[in-house]
JSON list of C-alpha atoms in Angstrom, two decimals:
[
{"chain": "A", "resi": 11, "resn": "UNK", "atom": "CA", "xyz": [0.00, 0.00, 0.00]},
{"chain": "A", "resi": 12, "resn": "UNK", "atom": "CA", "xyz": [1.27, 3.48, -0.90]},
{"chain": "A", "resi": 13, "resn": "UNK", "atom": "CA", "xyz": [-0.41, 6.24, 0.99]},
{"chain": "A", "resi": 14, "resn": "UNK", "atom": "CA", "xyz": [-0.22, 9.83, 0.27]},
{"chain": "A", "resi": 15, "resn": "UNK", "atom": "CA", "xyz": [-1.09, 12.48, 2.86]},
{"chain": "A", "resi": 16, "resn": "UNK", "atom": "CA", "xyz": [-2.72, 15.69, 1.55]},
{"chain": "A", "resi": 17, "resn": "UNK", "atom": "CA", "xyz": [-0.15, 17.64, 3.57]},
{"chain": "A", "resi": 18, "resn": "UNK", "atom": "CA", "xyz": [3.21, 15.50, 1.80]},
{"chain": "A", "resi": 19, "resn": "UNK", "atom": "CA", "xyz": [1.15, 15.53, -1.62]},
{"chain": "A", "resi": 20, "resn": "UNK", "atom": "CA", "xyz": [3.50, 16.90, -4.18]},
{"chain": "A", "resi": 21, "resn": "UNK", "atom": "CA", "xyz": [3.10, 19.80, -6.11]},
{"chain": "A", "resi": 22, "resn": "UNK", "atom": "CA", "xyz": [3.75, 20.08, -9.87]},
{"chain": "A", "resi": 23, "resn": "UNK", "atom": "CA", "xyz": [2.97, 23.29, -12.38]},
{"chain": "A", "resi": 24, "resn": "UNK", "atom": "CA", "xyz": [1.78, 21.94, -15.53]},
{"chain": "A", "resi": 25, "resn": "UNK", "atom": "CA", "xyz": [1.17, 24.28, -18.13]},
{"chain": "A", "resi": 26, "resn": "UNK", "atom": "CA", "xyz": [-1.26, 26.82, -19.59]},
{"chain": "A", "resi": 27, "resn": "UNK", "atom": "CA", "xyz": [-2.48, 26.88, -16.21]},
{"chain": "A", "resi": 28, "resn": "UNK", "atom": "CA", "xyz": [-3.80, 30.13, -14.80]},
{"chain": "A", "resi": 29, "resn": "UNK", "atom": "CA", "xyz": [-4.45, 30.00, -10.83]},
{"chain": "A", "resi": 30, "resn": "UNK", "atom": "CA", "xyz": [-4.12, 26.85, -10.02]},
{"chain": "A", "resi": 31, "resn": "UNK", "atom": "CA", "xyz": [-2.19, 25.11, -7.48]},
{"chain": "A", "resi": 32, "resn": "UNK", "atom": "CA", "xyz": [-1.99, 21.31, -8.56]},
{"chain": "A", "resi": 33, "resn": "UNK", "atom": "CA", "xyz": [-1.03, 18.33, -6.11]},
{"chain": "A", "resi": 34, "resn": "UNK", "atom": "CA", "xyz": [0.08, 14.92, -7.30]},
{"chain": "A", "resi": 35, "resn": "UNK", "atom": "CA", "xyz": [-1.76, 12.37, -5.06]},
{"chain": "A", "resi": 36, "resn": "UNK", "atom": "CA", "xyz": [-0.96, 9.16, -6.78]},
{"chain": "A", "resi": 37, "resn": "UNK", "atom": "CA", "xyz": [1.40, 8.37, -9.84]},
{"chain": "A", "resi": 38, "resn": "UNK", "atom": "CA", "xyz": [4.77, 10.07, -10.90]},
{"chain": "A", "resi": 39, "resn": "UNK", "atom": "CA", "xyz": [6.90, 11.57, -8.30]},
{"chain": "A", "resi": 40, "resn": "UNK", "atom": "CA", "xyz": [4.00, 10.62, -5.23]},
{"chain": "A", "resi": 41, "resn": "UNK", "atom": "CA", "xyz": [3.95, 7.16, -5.79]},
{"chain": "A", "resi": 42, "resn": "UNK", "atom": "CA", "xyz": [4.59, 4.13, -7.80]},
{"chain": "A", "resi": 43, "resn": "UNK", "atom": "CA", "xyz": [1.27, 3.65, -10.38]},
{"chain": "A", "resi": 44, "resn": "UNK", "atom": "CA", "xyz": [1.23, 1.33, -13.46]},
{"chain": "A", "resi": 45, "resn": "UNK", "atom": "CA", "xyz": [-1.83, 2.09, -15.13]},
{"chain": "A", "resi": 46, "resn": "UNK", "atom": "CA", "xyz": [-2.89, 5.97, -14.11]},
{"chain": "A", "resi": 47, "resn": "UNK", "atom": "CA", "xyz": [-2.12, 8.81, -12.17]},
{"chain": "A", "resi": 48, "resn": "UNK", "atom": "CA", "xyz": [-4.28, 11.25, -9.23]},
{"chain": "A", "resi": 49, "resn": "UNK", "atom": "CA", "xyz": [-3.98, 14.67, -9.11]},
{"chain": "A", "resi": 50, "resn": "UNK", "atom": "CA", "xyz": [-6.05, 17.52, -7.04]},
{"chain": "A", "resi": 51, "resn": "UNK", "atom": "CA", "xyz": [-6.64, 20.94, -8.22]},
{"chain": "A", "resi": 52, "resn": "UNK", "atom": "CA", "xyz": [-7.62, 23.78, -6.52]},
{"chain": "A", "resi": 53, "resn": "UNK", "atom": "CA", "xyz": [-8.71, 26.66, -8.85]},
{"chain": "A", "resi": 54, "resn": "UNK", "atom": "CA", "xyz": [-8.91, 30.35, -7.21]},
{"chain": "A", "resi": 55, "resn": "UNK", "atom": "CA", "xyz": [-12.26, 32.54, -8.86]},
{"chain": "A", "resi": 56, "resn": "UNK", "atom": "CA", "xyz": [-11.16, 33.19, -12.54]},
{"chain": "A", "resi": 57, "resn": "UNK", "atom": "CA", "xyz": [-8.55, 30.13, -12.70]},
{"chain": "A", "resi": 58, "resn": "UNK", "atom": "CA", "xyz": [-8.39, 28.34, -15.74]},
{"chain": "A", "resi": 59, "resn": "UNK", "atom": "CA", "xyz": [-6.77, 26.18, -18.29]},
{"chain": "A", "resi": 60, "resn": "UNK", "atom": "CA", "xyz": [-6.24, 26.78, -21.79]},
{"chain": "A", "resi": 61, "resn": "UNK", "atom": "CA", "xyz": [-8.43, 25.32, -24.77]},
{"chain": "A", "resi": 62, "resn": "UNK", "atom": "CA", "xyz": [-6.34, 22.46, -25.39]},
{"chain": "A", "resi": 63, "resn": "UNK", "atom": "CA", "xyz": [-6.37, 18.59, -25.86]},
{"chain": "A", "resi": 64, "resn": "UNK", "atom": "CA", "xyz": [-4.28, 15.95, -25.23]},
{"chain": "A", "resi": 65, "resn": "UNK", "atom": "CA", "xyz": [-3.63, 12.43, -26.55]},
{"chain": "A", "resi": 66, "resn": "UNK", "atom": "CA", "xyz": [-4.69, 10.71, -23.04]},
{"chain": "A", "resi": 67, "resn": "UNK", "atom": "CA", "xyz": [-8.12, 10.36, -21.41]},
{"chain": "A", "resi": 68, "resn": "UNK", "atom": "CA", "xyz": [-8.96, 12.66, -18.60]},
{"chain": "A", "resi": 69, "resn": "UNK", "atom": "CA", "xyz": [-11.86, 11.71, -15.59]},
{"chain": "A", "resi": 70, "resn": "UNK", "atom": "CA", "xyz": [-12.85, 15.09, -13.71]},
{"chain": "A", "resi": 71, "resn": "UNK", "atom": "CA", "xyz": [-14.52, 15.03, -10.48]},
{"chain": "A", "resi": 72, "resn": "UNK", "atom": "CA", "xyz": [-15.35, 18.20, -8.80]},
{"chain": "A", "resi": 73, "resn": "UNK", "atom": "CA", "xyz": [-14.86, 17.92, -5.01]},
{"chain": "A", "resi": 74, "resn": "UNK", "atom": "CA", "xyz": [-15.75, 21.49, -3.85]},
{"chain": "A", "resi": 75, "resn": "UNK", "atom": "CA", "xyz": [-17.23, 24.47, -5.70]},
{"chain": "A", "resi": 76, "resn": "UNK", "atom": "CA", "xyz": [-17.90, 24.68, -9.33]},
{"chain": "A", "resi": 77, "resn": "UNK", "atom": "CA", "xyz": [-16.19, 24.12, -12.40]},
{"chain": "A", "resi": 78, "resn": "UNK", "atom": "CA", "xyz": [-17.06, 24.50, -15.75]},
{"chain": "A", "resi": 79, "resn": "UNK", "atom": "CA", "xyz": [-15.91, 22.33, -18.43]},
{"chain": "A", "resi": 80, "resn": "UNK", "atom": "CA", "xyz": [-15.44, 23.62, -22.13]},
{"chain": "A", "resi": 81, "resn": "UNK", "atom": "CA", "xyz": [-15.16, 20.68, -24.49]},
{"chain": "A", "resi": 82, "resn": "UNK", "atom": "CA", "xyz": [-15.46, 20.96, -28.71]},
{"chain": "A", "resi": 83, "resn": "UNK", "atom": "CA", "xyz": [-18.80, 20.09, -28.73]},
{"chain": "A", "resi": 84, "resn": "UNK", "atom": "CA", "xyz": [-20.68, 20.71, -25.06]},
{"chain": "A", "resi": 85, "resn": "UNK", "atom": "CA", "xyz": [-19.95, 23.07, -22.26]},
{"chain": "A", "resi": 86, "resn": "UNK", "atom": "CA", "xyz": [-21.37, 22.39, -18.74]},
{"chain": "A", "resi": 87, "resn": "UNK", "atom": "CA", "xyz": [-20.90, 23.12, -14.97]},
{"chain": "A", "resi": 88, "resn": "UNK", "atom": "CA", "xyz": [-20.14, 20.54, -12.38]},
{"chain": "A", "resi": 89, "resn": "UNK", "atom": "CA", "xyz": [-20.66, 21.06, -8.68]},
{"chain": "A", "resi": 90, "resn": "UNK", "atom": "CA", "xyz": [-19.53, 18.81, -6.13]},
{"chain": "A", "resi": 91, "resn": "UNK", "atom": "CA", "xyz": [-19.28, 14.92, -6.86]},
{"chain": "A", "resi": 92, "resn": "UNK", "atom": "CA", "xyz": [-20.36, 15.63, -10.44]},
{"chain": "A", "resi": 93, "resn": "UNK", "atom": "CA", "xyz": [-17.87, 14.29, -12.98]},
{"chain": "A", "resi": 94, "resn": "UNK", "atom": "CA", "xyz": [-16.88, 14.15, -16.81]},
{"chain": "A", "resi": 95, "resn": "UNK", "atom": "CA", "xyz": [-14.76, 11.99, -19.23]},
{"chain": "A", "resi": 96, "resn": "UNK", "atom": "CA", "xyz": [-12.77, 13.97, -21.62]},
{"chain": "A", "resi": 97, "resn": "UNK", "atom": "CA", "xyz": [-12.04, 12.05, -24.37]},
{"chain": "A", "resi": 98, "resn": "UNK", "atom": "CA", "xyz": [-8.13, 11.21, -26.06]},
{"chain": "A", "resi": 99, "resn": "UNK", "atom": "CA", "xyz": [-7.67, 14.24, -28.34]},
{"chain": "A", "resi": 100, "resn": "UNK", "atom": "CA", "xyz": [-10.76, 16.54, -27.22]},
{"chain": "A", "resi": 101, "resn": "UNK", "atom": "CA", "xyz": [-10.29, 19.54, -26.54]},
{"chain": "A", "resi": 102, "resn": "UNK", "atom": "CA", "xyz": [-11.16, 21.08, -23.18]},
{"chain": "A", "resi": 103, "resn": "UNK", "atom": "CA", "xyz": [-10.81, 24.06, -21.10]},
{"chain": "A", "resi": 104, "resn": "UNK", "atom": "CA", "xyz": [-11.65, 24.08, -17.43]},
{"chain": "A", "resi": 105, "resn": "UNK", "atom": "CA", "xyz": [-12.70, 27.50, -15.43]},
{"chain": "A", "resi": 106, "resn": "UNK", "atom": "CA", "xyz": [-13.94, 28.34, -12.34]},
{"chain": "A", "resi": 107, "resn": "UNK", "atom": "CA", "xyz": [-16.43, 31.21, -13.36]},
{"chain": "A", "resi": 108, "resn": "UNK", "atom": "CA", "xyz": [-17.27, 32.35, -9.47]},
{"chain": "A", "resi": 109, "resn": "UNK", "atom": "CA", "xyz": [-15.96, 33.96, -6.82]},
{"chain": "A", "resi": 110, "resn": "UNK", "atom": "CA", "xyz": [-15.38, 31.15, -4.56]},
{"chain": "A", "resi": 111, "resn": "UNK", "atom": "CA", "xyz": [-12.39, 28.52, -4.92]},
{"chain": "A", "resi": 112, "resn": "UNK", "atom": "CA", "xyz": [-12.93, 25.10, -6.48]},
{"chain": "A", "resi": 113, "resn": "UNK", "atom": "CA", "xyz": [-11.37, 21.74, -6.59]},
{"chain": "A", "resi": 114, "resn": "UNK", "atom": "CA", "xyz": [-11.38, 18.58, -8.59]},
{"chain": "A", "resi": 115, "resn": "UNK", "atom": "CA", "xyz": [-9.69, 15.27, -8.97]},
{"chain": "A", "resi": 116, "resn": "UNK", "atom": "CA", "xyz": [-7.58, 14.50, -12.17]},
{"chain": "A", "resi": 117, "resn": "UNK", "atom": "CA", "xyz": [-7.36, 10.27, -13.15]},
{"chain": "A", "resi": 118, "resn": "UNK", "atom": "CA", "xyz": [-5.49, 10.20, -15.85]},
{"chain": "A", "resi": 119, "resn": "UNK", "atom": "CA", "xyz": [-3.58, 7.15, -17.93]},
{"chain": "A", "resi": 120, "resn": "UNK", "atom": "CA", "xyz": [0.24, 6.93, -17.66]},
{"chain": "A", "resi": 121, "resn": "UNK", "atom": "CA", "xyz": [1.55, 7.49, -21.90]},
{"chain": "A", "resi": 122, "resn": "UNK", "atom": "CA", "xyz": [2.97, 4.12, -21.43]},
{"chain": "A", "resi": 123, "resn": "UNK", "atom": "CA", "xyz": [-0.45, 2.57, -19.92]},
{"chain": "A", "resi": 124, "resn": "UNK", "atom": "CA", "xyz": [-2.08, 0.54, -22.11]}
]
């Protein structure tokens, strides 16, 4: 068993990411993972991403607050426990849109996962 306290949780600055503070909770530098990774974001009122894709699936889960999630073809706004699957090369763009902070959970393949 590999635990990770939220206190020890790494931090890592990935980019195109406007306030936001991002913790690694499982995976990479945290802790070994074969198949995916955990990360925790916390997004400050008018934090963002940019409009971007990438070639790996993405699971969102919003654990405080709301976040809305830009995609190529939908847009909608998750509130706590609500979650979305962003799809290998789909674009997306997350934003917190009000005046309170927000956070949500990141699952996310390893590029050699498969």
């Amino acid at each position: 068993m590999h635990v990770t306290r939220l206190a020890e949780a790494p931090s890592y600055d990935p980019p195109n990411h406007v306030d936001m503070r991002c913790l690694r909770l499982q995976g990479h530098e945290a802790t070994p993972t074969e198949a995916l990774w955990l990360g925790l974001s916390h997004l400050l009122p008018g934090g963002h991403t940019a409009f971007d894709a990438s070639s790996l699936e993405k699971l969102y889960v919003v654990v405080e607050g709301e976040v809305t999630v830009v995609a190529d073809s939908s847009e909608a706004t998750l509130g706590a426990l609500d979650s979305c699957r962003i799809g290998p090369g789909e674009r997306r763009k997350l934003e917190n849109r009000t005046n309170r902070p927000a956070s949500i959970l990141l699952a996310m393949p390893h590029p050699h996962a498969g």
